[in-house]
Coordinates of C-alpha atoms in Angstrom, one line a residue:
X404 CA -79.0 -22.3 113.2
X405 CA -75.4 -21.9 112.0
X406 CA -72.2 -24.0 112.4
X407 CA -68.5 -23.9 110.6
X408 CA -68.0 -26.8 109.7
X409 CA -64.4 -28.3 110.9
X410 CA -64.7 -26.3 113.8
X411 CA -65.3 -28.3 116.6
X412 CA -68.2 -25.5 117.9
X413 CA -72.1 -26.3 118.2
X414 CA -74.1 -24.3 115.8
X415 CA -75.7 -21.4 117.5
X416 CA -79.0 -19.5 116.8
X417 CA -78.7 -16.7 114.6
X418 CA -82.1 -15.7 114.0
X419 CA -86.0 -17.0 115.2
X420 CA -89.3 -15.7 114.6
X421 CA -93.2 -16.5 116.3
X422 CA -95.0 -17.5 112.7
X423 CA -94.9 -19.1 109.7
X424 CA -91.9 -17.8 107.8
X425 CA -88.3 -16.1 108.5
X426 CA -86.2 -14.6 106.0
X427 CA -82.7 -14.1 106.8
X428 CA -79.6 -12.7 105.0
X429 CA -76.4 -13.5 106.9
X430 CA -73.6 -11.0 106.3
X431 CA -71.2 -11.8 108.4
X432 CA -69.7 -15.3 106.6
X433 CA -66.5 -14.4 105.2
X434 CA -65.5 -14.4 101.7
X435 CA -64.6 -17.7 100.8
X436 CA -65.7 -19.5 104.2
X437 CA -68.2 -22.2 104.0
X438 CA -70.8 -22.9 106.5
X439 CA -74.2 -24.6 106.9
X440 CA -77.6 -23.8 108.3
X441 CA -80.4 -25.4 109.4
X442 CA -84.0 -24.6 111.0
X443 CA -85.2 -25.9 114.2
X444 CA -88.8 -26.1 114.1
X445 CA -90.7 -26.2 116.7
X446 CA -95.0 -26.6 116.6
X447 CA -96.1 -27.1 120.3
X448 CA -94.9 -30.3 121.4
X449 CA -93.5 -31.0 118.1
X450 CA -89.5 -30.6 116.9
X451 CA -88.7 -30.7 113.9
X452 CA -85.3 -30.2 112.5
X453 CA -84.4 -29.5 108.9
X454 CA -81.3 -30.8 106.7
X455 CA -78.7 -28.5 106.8
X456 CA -78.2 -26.7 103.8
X457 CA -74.1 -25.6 102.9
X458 CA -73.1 -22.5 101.1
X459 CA -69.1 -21.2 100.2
X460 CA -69.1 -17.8 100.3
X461 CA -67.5 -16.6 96.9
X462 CA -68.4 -13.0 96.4
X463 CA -65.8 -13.1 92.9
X464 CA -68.5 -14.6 91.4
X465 CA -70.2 -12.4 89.0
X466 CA -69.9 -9.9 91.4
X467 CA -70.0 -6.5 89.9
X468 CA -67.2 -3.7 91.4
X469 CA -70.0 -1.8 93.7
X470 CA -73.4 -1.3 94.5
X471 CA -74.7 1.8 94.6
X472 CA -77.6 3.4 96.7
X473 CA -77.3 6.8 95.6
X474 CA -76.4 9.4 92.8
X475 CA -77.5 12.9 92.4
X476 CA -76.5 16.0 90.5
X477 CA -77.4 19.6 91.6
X478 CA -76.4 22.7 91.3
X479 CA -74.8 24.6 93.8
X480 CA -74.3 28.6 93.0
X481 CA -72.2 28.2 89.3
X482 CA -70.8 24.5 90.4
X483 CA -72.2 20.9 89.7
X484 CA -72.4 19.5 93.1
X485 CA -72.4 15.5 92.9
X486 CA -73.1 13.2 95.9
X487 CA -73.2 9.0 95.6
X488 CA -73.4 6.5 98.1
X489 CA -72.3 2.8 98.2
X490 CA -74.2 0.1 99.6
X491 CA -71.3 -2.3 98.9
X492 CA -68.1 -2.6 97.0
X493 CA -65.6 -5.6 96.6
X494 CA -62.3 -5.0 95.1
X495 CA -63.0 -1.1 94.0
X496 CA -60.5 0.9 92.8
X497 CA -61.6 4.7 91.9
X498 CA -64.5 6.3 90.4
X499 CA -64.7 8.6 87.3
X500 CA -67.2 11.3 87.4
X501 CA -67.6 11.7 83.7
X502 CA -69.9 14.6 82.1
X503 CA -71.0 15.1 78.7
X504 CA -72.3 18.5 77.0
X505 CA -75.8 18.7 75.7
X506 CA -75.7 14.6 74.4
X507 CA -71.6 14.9 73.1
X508 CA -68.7 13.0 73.8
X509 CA -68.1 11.9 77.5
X510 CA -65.3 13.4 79.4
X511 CA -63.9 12.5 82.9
X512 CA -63.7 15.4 85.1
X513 CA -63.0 13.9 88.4
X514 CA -61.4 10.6 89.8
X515 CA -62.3 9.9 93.6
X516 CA -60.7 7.0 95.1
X517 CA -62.8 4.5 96.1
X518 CA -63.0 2.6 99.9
X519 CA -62.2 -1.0 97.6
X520 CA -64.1 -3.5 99.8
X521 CA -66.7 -2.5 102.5
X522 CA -70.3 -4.0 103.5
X523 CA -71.7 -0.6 105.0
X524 CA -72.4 2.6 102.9
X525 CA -69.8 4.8 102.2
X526 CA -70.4 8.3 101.2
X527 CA -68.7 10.4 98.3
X528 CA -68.7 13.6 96.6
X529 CA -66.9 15.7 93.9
X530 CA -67.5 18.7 92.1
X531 CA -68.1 20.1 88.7
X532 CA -66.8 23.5 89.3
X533 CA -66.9 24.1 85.9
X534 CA -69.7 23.6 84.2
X535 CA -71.0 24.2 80.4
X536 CA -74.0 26.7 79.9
X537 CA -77.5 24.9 78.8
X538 CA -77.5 20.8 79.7
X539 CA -75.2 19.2 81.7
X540 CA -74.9 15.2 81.9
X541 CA -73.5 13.3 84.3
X542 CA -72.9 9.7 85.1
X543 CA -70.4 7.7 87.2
X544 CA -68.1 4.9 86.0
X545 CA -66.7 2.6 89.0
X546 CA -63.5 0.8 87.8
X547 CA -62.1 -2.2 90.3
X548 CA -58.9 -3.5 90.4
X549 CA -58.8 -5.3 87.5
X550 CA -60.2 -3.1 85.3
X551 CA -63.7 -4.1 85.5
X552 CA -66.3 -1.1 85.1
X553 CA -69.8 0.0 85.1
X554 CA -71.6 2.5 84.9
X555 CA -74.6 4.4 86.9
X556 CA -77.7 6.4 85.7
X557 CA -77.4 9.2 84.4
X558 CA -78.0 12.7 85.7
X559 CA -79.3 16.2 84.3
X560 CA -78.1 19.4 85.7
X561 CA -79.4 22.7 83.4
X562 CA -77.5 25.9 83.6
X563 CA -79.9 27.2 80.6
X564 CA -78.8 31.3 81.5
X565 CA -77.4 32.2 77.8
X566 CA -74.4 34.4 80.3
X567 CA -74.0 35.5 83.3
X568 CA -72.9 39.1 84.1
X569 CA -72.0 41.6 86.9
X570 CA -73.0 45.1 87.5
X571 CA -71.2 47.4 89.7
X572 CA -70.8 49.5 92.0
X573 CA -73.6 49.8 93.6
X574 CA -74.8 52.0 94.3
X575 CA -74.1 53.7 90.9
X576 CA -73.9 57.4 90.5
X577 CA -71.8 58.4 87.5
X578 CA -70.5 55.2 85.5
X579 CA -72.0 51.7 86.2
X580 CA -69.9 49.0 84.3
X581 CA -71.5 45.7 83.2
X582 CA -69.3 42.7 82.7
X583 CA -70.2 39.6 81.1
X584 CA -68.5 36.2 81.1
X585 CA -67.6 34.9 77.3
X586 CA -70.7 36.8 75.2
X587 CA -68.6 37.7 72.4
X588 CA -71.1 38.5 69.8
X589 CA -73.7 38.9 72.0
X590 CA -76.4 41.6 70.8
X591 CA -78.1 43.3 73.6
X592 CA -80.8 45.1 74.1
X593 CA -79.8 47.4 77.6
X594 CA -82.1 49.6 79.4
X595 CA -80.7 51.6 82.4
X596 CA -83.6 52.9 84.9
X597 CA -82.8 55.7 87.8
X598 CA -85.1 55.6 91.0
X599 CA -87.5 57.6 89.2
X600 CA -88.2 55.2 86.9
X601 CA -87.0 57.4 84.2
X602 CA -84.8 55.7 81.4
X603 CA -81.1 57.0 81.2
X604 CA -80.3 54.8 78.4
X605 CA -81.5 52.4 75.8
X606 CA -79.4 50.7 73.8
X607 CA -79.0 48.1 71.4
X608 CA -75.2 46.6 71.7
X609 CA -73.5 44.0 70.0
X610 CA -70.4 42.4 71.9
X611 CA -67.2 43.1 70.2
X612 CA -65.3 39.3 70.6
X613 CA -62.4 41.5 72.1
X614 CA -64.8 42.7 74.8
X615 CA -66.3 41.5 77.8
X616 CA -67.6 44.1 79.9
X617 CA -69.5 47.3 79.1
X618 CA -69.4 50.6 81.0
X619 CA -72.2 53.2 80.9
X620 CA -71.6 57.3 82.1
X621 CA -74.7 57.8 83.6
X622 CA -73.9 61.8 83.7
X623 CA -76.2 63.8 81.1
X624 CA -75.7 63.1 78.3
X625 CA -76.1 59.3 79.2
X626 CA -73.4 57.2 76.8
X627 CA -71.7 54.0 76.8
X628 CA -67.8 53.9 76.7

């Protein structure tokens, strides 16, 4: 049972059970309202009735900025996709989705706006669209409106390719041209099959820092330009 005190209005039942225990969480009190609550017992012709027990809401009281339910990291095509969800949050201002390179320094690479006070989950995403090559940390830091912050686990996303490249067109029938995204210095070893399984070209090339794509004449005699 649960009454407002002051209020003139019976206490009502908010909750029963058939046994011999009830747990109950009551969500609905608001922030800084007090009520009471009591059981009503009853064991076949017996009543019993409980003393009531009073409670102030006060959810400033060592109450973190958010509670959160989720976080993942994953990667989507050459992005850092990142999902969390709240459970709760009381007085929340923004969250910083903050990313550090291989163990380094932590950055910020997004800041999401936060929902600020809600008892139902609340979903979020943001994106990395950036990304380093090799490990990619991530964690969230929720900041409230004063300033308060915390921060969540921390999550691993791996793009461990050394480069990634292109090759086009394709079909290729004279030149086929290979570009690569910041390899400078990269040494190469590149062998160029036709249908026929026959090798048009072997080579060993080392990526000029002024270069970034390579382009081969397929055309007897087989080069590279």
């Amino acid at each position: 049972m649960h009454g407002a005190p002051g209020s003139g209005v019976i206490p009502v039942k908010i909750d029963s059970v058939i046994g011999s225990s009830l747990r109950f969480i009551d969500n609905t009190l608001p922030n800084f309202a007090t009520g009471y609550y009591y059981i009503d017992i009853s064991i076949g012709a017996a009543r019993i009735i409980s003393s009531p027990v009073w409670y102030t809401r006060n959810d400033a009281s060592g109450v973190l900025p958010v509670k959160l339910s989720s976080f993942t990291a994953q990667k989507l095509d050459n992005r850092t996709l990142l999902k969390w969800t709240t459970a709760q949050e009381f007085n929340t201002r923004e969250f910083h989705v903050e990313r550090s390179i291989g163990g380094s320094a932590w950055q910020t690479i997004a800041t999401v706006a936060a929902r600020g006070n809600s008892n139902t989950p609340v979903d979020y995403i943001a994106y990395d669209a950036n990304p380093a090559k090799g490990l990619n940390l991530y964690r969230l830091r929720s900041v409230d409106f004063d300033n308060k912050s915390e921060y969540s686990a921390t999550r691993r996303v791996n793009f461990d390719a050394a480069f990634t490249y292109s090759i086009y067109p394709n079909p290729a029938k004279d030149v086929l041209q290979i570009t690569t995204d910041n390899a400078s210095g990269l040494h190469a070893s590149v062998d160029i099959f036709n249908t026929q399984s026959q090798v048009l070209i072997k080579k060993q090339v080392i990526l000029p820092a002024s270069l970034s794509n390579w382009i081969f004449r397929l055309c007897p005699p087989a080069s590279i330009l």
